[in-house]
Short mmCIF file of C-alpha atoms in Angstrom, two decimals:
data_model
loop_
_atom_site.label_atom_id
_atom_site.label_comp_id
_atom_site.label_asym_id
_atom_site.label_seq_id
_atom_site.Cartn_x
_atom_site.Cartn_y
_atom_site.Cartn_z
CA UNK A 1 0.00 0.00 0.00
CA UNK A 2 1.30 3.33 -0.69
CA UNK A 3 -0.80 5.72 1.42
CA UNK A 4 1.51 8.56 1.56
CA UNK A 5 1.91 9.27 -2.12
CA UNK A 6 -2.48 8.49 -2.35
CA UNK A 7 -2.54 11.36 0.55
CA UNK A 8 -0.54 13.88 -2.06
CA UNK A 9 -1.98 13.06 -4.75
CA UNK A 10 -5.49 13.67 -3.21
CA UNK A 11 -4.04 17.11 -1.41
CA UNK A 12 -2.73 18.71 -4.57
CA UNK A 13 -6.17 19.67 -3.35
CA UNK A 14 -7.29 22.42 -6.33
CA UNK A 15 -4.52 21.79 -9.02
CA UNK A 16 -6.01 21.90 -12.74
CA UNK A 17 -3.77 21.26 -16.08
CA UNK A 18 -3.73 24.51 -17.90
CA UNK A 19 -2.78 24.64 -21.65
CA UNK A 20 -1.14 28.05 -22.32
CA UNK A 21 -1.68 28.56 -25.79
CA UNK A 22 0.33 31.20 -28.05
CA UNK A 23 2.47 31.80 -31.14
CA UNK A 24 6.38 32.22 -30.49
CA UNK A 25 8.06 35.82 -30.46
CA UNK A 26 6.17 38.55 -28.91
CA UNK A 27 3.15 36.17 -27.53
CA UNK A 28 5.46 33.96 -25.96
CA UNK A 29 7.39 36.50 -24.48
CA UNK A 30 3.82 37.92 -22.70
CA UNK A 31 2.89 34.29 -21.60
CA UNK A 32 6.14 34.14 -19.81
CA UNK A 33 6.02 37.17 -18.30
CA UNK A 34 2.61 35.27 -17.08
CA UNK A 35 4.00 31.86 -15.42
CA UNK A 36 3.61 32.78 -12.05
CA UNK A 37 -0.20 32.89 -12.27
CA UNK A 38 0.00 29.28 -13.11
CA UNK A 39 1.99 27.97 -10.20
CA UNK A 40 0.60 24.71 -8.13
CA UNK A 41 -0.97 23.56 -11.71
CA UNK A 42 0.48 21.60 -14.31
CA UNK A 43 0.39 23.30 -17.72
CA UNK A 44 1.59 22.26 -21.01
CA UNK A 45 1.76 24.79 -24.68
CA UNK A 46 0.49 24.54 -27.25
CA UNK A 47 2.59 26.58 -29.33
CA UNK A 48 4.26 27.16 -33.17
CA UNK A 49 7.48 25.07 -33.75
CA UNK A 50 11.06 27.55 -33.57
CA UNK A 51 14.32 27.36 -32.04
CA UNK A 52 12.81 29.34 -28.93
CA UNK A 53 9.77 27.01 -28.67
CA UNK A 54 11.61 23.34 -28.46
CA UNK A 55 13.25 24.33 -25.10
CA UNK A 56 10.05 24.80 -23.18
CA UNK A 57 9.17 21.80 -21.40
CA UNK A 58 5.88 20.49 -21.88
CA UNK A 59 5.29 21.37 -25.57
CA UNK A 60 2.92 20.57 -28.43
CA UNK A 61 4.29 22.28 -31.57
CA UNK A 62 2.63 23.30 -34.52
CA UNK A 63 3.66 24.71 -38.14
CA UNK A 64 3.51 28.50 -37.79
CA UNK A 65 -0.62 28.76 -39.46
CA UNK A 66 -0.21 32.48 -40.41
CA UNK A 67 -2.78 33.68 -42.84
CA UNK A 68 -2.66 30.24 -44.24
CA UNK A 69 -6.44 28.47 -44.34
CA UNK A 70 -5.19 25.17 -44.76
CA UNK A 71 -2.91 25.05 -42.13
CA UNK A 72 -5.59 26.61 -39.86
CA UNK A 73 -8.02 23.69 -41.14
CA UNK A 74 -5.20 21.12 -40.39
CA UNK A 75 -4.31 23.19 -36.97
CA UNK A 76 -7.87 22.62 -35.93
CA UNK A 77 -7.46 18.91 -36.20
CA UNK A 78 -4.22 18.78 -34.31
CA UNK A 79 -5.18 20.56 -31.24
CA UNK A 80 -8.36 18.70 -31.46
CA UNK A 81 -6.42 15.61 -30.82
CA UNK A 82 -3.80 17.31 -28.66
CA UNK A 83 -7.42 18.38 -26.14
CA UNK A 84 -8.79 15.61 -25.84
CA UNK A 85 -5.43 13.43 -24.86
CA UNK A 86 -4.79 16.10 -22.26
CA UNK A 87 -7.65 17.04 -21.08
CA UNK A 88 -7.31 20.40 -19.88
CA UNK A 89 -9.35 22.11 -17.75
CA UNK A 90 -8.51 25.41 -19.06
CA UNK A 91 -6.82 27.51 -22.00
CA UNK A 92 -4.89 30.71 -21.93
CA UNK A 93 -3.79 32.70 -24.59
CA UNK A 94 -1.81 35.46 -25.38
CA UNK A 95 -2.50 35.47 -28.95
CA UNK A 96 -2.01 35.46 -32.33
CA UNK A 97 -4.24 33.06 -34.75
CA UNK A 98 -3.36 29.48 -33.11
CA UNK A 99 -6.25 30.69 -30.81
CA UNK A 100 -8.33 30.60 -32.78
CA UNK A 101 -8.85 26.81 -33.32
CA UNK A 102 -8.23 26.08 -29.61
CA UNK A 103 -11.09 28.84 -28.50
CA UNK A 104 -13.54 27.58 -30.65
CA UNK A 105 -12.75 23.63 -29.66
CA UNK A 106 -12.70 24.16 -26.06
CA UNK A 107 -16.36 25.81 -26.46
CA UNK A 108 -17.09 22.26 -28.28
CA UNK A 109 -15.28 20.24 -25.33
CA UNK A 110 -16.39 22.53 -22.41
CA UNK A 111 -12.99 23.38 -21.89
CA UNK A 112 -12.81 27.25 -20.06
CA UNK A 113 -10.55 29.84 -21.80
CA UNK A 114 -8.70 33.10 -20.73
CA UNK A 115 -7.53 35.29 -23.88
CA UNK A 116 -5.14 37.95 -22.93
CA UNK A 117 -4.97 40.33 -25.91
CA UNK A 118 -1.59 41.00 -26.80
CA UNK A 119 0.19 44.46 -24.74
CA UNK A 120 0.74 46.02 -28.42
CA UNK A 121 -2.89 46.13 -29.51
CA UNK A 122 -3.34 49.85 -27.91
CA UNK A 123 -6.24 51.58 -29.84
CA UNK A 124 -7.33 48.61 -32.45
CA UNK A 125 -8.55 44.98 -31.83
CA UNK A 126 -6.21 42.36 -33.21
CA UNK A 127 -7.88 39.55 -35.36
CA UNK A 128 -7.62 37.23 -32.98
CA UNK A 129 -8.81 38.85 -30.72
CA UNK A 130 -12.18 39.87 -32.43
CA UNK A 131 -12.55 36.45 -33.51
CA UNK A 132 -12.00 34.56 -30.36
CA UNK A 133 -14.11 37.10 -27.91
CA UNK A 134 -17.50 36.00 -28.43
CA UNK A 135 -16.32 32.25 -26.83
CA UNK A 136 -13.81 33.14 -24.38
CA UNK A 137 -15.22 32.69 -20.72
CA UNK A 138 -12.97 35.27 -19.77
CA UNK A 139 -11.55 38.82 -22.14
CA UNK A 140 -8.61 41.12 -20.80
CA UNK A 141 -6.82 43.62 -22.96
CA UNK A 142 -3.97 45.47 -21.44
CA UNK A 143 -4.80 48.62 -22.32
CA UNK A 144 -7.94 50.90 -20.78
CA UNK A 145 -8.23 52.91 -23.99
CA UNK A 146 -9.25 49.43 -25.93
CA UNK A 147 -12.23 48.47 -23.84
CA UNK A 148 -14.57 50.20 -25.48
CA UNK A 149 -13.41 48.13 -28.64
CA UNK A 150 -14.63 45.31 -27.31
CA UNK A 151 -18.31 44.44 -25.51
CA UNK A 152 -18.82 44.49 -21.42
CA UNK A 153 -17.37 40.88 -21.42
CA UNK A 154 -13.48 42.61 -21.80
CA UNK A 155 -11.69 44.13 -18.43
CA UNK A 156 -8.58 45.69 -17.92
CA UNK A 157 -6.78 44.12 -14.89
CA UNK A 158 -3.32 45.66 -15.78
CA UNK A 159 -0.41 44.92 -17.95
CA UNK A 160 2.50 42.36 -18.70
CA UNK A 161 4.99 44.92 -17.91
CA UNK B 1 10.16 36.77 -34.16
CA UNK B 2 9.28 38.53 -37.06
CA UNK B 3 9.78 36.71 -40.41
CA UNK B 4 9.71 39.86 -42.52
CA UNK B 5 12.71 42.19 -42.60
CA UNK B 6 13.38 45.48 -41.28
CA UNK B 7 15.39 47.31 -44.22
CA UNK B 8 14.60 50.79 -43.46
CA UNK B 9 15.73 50.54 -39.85
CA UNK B 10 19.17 47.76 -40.58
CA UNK B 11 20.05 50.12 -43.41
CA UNK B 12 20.12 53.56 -41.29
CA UNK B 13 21.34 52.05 -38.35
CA UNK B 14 24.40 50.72 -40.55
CA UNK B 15 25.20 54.09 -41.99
CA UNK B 16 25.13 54.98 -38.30
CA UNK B 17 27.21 52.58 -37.07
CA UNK B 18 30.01 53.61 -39.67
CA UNK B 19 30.26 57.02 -38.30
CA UNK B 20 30.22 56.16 -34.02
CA UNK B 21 33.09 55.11 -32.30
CA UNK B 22 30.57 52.37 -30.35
CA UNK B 23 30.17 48.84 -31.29
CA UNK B 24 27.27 47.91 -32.91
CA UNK B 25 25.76 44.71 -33.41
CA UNK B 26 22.60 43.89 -35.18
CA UNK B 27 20.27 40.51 -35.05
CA UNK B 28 18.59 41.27 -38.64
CA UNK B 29 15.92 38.64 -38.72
CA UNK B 30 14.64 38.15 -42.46
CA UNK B 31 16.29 41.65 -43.79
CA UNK B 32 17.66 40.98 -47.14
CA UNK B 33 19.77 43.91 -46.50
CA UNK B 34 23.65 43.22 -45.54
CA UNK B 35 24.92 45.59 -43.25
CA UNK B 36 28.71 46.83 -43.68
CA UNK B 37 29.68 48.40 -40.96
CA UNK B 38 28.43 46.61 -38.09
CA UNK B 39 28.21 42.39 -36.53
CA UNK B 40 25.34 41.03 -37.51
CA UNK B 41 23.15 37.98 -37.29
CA UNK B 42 19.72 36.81 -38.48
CA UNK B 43 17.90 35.17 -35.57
CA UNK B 44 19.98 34.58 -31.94
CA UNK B 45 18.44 32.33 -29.75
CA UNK B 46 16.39 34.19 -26.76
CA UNK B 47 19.44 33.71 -24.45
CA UNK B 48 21.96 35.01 -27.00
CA UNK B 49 19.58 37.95 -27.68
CA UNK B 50 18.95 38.55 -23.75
CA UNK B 51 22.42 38.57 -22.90
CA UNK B 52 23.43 41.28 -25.56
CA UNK B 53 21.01 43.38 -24.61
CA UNK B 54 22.04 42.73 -21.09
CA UNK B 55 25.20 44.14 -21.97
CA UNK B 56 24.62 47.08 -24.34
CA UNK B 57 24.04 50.52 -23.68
CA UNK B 58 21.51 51.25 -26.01
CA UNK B 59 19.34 48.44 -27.64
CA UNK B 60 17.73 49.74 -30.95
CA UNK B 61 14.52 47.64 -31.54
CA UNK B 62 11.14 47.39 -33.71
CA UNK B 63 8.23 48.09 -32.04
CA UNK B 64 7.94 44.43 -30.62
CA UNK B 65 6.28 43.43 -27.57
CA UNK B 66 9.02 40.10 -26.95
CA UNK B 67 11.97 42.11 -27.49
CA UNK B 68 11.11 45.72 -25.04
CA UNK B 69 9.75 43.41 -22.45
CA UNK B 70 13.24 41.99 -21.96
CA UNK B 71 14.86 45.25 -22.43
CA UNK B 72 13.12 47.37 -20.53
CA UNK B 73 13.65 44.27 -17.30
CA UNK B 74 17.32 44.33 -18.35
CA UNK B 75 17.80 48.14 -17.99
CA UNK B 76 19.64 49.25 -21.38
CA UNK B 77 18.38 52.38 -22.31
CA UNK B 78 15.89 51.68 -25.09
CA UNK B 79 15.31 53.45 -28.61
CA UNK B 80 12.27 52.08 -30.41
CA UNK B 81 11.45 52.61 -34.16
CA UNK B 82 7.86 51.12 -34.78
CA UNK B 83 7.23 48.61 -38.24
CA UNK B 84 4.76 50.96 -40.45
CA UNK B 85 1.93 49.11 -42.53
CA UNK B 86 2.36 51.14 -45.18
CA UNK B 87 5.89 49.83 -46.24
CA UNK B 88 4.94 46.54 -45.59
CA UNK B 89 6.82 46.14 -42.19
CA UNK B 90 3.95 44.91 -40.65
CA UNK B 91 0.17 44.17 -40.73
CA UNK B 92 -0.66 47.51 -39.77
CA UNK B 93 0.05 50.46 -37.46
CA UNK B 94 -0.40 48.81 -34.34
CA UNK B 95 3.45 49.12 -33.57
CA UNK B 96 2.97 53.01 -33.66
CA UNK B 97 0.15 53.52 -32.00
CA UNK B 98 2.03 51.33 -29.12
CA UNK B 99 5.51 53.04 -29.26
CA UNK B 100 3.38 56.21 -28.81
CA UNK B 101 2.21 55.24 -25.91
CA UNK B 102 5.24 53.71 -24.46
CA UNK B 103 6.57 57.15 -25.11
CA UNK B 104 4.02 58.92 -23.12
CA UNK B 105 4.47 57.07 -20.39
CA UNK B 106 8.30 58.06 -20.51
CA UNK B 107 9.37 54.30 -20.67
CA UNK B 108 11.08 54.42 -24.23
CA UNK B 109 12.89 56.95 -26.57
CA UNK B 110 10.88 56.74 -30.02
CA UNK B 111 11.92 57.24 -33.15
CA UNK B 112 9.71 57.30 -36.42
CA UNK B 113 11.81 58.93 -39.06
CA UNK B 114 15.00 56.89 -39.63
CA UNK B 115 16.39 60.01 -40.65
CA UNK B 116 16.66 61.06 -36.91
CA UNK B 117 18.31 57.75 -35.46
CA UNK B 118 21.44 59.14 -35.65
CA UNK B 119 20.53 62.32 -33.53
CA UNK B 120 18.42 60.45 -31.08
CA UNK B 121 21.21 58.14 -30.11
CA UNK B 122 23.46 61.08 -29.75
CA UNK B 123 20.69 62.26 -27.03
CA UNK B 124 20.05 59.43 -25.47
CA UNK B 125 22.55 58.31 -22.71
CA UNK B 126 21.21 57.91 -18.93
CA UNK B 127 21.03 53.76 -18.16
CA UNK B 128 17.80 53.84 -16.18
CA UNK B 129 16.65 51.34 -13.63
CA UNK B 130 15.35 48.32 -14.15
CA UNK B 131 11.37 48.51 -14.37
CA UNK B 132 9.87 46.90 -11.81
CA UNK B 133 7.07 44.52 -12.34
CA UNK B 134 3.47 45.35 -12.35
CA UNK B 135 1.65 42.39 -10.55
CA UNK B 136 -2.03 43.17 -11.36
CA UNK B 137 -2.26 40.95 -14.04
CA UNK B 138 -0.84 38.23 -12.21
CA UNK B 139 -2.86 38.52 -9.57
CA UNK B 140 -6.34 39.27 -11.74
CA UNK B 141 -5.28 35.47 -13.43
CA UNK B 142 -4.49 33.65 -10.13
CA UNK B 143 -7.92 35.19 -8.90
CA UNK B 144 -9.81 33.98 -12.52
CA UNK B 145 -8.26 30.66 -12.53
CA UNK B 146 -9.26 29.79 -8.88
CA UNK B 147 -12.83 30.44 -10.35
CA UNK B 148 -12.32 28.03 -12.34
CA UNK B 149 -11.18 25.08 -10.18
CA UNK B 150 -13.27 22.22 -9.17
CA UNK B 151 -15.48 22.60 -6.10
#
């Protein structure tokens, strides 16, 4: 029997696997800046395949989508698969368009989501941003002057920096 | 990481380079553009890239969020020229509208003209402080994701 490691297990107590989802370069950069939230869960990324990217841990990597619509169609179907082997029981993002496909699938697999729109979208929505905010459980932008971009559901709760 | 170049900026800050005494050296990403007078690189891995702008003075930079996030922690006095839609730099002018704000707030030197990179860095000398670290966010995300957990 093995009743000490049952009793942590059991008093990891509120612990949740988080999937941080973002593209590499600037997006990264602002979900690192974020890690700290996440302590005392697991996490994993889901993330765009560089240099940068392969030394993070706990990584799923993806072909950089871009503006491409196949790769976003074939994106969808890998972080399809990726969710429902992990199981998370939330996604945050930073941004940009990889997102996309993991917004709109968690809505599908009653996953909850945090988007974080990026600390350089000042004045103007980014695309992402726009398209993921009608099924994100939770909106921040970074800036106070964008709110009134975006519907009631956005909130400013401060900045990466 | 940027995939397009970032001629107008590698091209003026050569020209610069060849007329200060100061080492200059210059990660170009995708610029086609061959600088002359100055080191150069395309992409440096993010611990290459951190520790050169540990150690410069002055970091010249696009208007990108990844790159002023570690130099503004790292304390080099920053100069930022933002990517402009209209010469295909970027997707649009969100880069401006940010480095104007950045400005405002007195946490950057900006520079739109290329033509004035060479003064500006003349100006610009004082190493400030590190920036300490806002912790709102943080602390909004902890508070969102306990919302989430499992009764």
């Amino acid at each position: 029997m093995g009743p000490d490691i049952a009793h942590l297990e059991v008093n990891k107590g509120n612990h949740m696997k988080i999937c941080l989802v973002c593209s590499y370069g600037g997006h990264l950069s602002e979900m690192l800046q974020l890690m700290e939230a996440f302590e005392g869960h697991e996490t994993f990324f889901i993330t765009y395949d560089s240099a940068r990217t392969r030394g993070l841990e706990r990584r799923y990597l993806l072909r950089n989508i871009g503006t491409n619509p196949l790769l976003m169609a074939h994106a969808f179907f890998s972080i399809f698969r990726i969710l429902c082997r992990e199981k998370p029981r939330l996604i945050v993002s930073t941004g940009s368009e990889i997102a996309i496909p993991a917004f709109y699938l968690a809505r599908i697999l009653r996953i909850k989501t945090i988007f974080i729109e990026s600390w350089a979208r000042v004045t103007e929505r980014s695309g992402t941003g726009r398209l993921v905010y009608p099924v994100a459980d939770v909106f921040l932008v970074q800036w106070e002057r964008l709110l009134p971009k975006y519907g009631e559901k956005a909130k400013y709760e401060g900045a990466v920096i | 990481m940027h995939p397009t170049g970032f001629e107008r900026l590698v091209r003026e800050m050569d020209e610069v380079a060849g007329k200060i005494d100061e080492e200059v050296i210059m990660q170009i990403g995708g610029t086609k553009y061959i600088p002359l007078n100055a080191k150069h690189f395309g992409f440096g891995t993010e611990d290459e890239v951190k520790l050169l702008c540990q150690e410069a003075r002055i970091v010249v930079t696009h208007g990108g969020v990844g790159t002023i996030l570690n130099v503004l922690q790292g304390g080099a006095t920053v100069v930022v020229v933002p990517r402009l839609g209209k010469y295909g730099e970027a997707i649009d002018d969100h880069q401006l509208v940010f480095v104007q704000e950045l400005e405002k707030k007195g946490r950057i030197t900006a520079v739109y003209d290329v033509e004035s990179l060479e003064d500006a860095l003349r100006k610009v000398d004082s190493k400030p402080a590190p920036l300490a670290k806002d912790r709102s966010l943080v602390n909004a995300l902890k508070t969102y994701i306990g919302k989430f957990e499992r009764k």
